[in-house]
XYZ file of C-alpha atoms in Angstrom:
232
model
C 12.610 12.354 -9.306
C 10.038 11.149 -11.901
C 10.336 10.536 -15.247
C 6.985 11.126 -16.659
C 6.398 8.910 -19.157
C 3.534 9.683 -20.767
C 0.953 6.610 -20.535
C -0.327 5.275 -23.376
C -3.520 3.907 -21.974
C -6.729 4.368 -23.585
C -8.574 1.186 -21.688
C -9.282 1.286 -17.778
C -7.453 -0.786 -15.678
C -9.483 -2.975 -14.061
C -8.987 -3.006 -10.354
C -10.242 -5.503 -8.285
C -9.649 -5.093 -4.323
C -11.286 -4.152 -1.150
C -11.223 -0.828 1.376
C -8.089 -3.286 3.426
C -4.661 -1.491 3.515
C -3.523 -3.870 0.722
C -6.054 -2.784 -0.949
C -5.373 1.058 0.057
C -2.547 0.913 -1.521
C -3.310 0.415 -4.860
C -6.373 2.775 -4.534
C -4.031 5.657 -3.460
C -1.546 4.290 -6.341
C -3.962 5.069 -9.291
C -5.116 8.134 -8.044
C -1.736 9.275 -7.296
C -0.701 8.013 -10.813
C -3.645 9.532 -12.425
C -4.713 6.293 -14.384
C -7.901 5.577 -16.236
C -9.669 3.104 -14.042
C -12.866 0.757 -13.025
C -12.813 -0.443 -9.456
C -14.441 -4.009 -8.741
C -15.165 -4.730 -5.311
C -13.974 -8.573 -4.499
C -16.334 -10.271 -2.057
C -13.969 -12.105 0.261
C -17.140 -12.873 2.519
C -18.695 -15.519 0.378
C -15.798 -16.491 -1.144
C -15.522 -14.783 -5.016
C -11.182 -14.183 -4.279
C -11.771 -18.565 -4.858
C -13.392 -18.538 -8.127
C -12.200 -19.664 -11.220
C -12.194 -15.859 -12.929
C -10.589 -14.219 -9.669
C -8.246 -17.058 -9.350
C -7.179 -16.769 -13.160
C -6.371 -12.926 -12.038
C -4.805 -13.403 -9.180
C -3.704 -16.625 -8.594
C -2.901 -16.330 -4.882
C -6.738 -15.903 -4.123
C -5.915 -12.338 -2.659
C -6.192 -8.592 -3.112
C -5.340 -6.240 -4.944
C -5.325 -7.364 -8.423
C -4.978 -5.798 -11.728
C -6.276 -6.459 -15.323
C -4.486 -3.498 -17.420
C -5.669 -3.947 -20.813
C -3.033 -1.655 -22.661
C -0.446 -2.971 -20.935
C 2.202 -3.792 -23.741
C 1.853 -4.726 -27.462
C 4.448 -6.935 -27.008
C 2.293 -8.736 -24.217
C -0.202 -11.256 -25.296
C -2.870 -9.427 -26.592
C -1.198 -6.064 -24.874
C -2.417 -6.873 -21.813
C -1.346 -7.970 -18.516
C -2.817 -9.804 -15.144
C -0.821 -8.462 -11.964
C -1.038 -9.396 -8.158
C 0.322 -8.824 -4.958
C 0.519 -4.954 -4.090
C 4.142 -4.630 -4.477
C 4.259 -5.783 -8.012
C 1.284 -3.274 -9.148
C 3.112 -0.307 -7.504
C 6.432 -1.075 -9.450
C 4.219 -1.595 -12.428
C 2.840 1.661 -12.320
C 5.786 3.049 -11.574
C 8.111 1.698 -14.939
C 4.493 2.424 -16.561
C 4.375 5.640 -15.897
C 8.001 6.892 -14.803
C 6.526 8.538 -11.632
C 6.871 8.018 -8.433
C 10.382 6.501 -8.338
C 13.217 8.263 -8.988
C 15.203 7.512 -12.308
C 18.665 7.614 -11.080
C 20.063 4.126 -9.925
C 20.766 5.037 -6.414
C 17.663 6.151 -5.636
C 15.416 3.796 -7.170
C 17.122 0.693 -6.006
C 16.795 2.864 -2.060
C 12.917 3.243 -3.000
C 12.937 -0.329 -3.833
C 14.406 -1.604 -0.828
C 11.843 0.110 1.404
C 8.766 -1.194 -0.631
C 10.020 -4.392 -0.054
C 10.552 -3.616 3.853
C 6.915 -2.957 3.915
C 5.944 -5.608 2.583
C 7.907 -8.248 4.508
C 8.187 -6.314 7.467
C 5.130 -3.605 8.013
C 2.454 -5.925 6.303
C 2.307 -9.077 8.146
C 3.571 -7.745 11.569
C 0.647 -5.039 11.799
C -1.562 -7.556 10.086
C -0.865 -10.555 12.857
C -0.869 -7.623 15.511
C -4.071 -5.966 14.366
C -5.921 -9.580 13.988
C -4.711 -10.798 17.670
C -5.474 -7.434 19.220
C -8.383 -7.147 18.026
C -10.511 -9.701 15.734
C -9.136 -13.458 17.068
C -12.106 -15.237 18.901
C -10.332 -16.191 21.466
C -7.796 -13.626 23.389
C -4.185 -14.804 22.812
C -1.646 -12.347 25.397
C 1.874 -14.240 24.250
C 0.846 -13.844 20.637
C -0.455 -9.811 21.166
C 2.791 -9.509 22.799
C 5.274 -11.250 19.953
C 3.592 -8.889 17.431
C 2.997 -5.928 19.613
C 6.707 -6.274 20.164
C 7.562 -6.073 15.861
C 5.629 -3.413 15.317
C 7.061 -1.410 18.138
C 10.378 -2.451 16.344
C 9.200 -1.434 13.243
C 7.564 1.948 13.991
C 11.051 2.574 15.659
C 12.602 1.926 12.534
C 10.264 4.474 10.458
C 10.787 6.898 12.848
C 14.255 7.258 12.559
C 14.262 6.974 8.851
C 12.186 10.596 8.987
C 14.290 11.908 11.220
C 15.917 15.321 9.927
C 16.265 17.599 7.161
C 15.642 16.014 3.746
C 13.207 13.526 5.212
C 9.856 14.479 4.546
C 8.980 10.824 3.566
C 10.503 7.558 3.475
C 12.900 7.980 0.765
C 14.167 12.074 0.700
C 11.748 14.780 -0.189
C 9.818 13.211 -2.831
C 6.401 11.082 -2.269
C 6.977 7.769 -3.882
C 5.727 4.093 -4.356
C 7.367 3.440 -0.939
C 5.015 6.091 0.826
C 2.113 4.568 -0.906
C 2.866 1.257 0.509
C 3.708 2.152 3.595
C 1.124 4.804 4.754
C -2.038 2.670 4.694
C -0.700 0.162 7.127
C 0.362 2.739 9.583
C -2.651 4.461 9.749
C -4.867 1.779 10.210
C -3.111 1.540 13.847
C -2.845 5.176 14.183
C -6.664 5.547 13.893
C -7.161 3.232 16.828
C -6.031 5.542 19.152
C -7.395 3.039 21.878
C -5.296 0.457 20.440
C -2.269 3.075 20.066
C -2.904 3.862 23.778
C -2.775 0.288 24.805
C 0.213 -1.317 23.470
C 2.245 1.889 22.234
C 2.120 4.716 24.833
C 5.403 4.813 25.322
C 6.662 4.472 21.468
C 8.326 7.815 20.081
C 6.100 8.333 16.850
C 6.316 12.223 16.019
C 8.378 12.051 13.146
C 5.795 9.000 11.567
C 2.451 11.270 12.649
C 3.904 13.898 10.780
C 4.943 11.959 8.087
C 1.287 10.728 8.066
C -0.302 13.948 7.701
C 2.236 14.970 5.161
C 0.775 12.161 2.757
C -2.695 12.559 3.652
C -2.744 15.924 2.842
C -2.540 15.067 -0.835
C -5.645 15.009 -2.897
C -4.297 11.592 -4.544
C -4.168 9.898 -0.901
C -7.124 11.666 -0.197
C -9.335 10.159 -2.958
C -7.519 6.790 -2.814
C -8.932 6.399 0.645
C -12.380 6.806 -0.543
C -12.512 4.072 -3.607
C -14.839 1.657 -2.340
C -15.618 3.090 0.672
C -19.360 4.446 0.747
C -20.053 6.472 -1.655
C -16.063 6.272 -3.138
C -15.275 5.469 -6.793
């Protein structure tokens, strides 16, 4: 499954991001991939993802971000500015040679499923999770549109686990996809109000499982704790 290419990196990466499940990811990621590291907290409340120096980072204005300064000597310098989650997990991932398998079938099938998180399981629980709960103003047909995706969605994770030789997303082996996945699904699975509400009725044993299955390793576990209280 992995390659393990030994990294060459003698400089942190600098990691700038937030306690978000965007921002999850990437914490779990460099755990996970056991890179050298120096989290910067991004304050999105007065506005720093707009600056000039975040902006030159990350020119979207949006978290995670990357600054990894032994990137590649044929890069500029050997380093490299990367943003949008995706991109940093497939980063690490040719960095390192873990976490994706090496043989073309199954990296491309790894690679297909990141990207179904991220144009699938990211906005839909994002718009859900923001109508459902944070919007000023209540807004039922909207709750309802996205309420209706995710269900969708969770459906479609659920039957992706389903039987032997599916202990996560793509065969037996945690990978980049898990990563990606994982944080978005648990930040609805923790609201078991929420869960109660809208999804009572939504098969999900195969996804709670899967769930606990990546949280209990000690990579996801300190992940979730980078810049949260006391966290890294």
């Amino acid at each position: 499954m992995n390659g393990d290419r030994a990294s060459t990196s003698t400089s942190p990466i600098h990691l700038y991001s937030r306690p978000s499940p965007n921002g999850q990811k990437i914490h779990i990621a460099v755990e996970e991939f056991g890179l050298p590291y120096e989290a910067h907290m991004v304050d999105i409340i007065n506005g720093e993802q707009r600056t000039p120096a975040f902006t030159a980072i990350s020119p979207n204005q949006k978290i995670p971000a990357i600054v990894d300064p032994d990137a590649d000597p044929a890069c500029d310098g050997g380093s490299i500015n990367l943003f949008e989650s995706g991109a940093i997990l497939l980063y690490f991932a040719e960095k390192t040679g873990k976490f994706i398998p090496q043989d073309f079938k199954g990296r491309w099938d790894v690679i297909q499923w990141l990207f179904w998180q991220m144009a699938g399981v990211g906005p839909a629980f994002g718009h859900f999770g923001y109508f459902a709960k944070f919007a000023p103003v209540k807004n039922e047909p909207a709750i309802a549109i996205y309420a209706a995706e995710v269900t969708r969605l969770l459906g479609v994770l659920e039957t992706r686990l389903q039987g032997p030789g599916r202990e996560y997303i793509v065969g037996n082996e945690f990978t980049i996809a898990d990563m990606a996945t994982l944080p978005w699904v648990d930040a609805l699975l923790d609201d078991q109000a929420l869960v109660k509400q809208y999804f009572s009725g939504v098969a999900l044993t195969n996804v709670i499982k899967w769930s606990e299955r990546c949280n209990a390793r000690p990579g996801v576990q300190r992940g979730k704790k980078v810049m949260v209280n006391d966290g890294k």
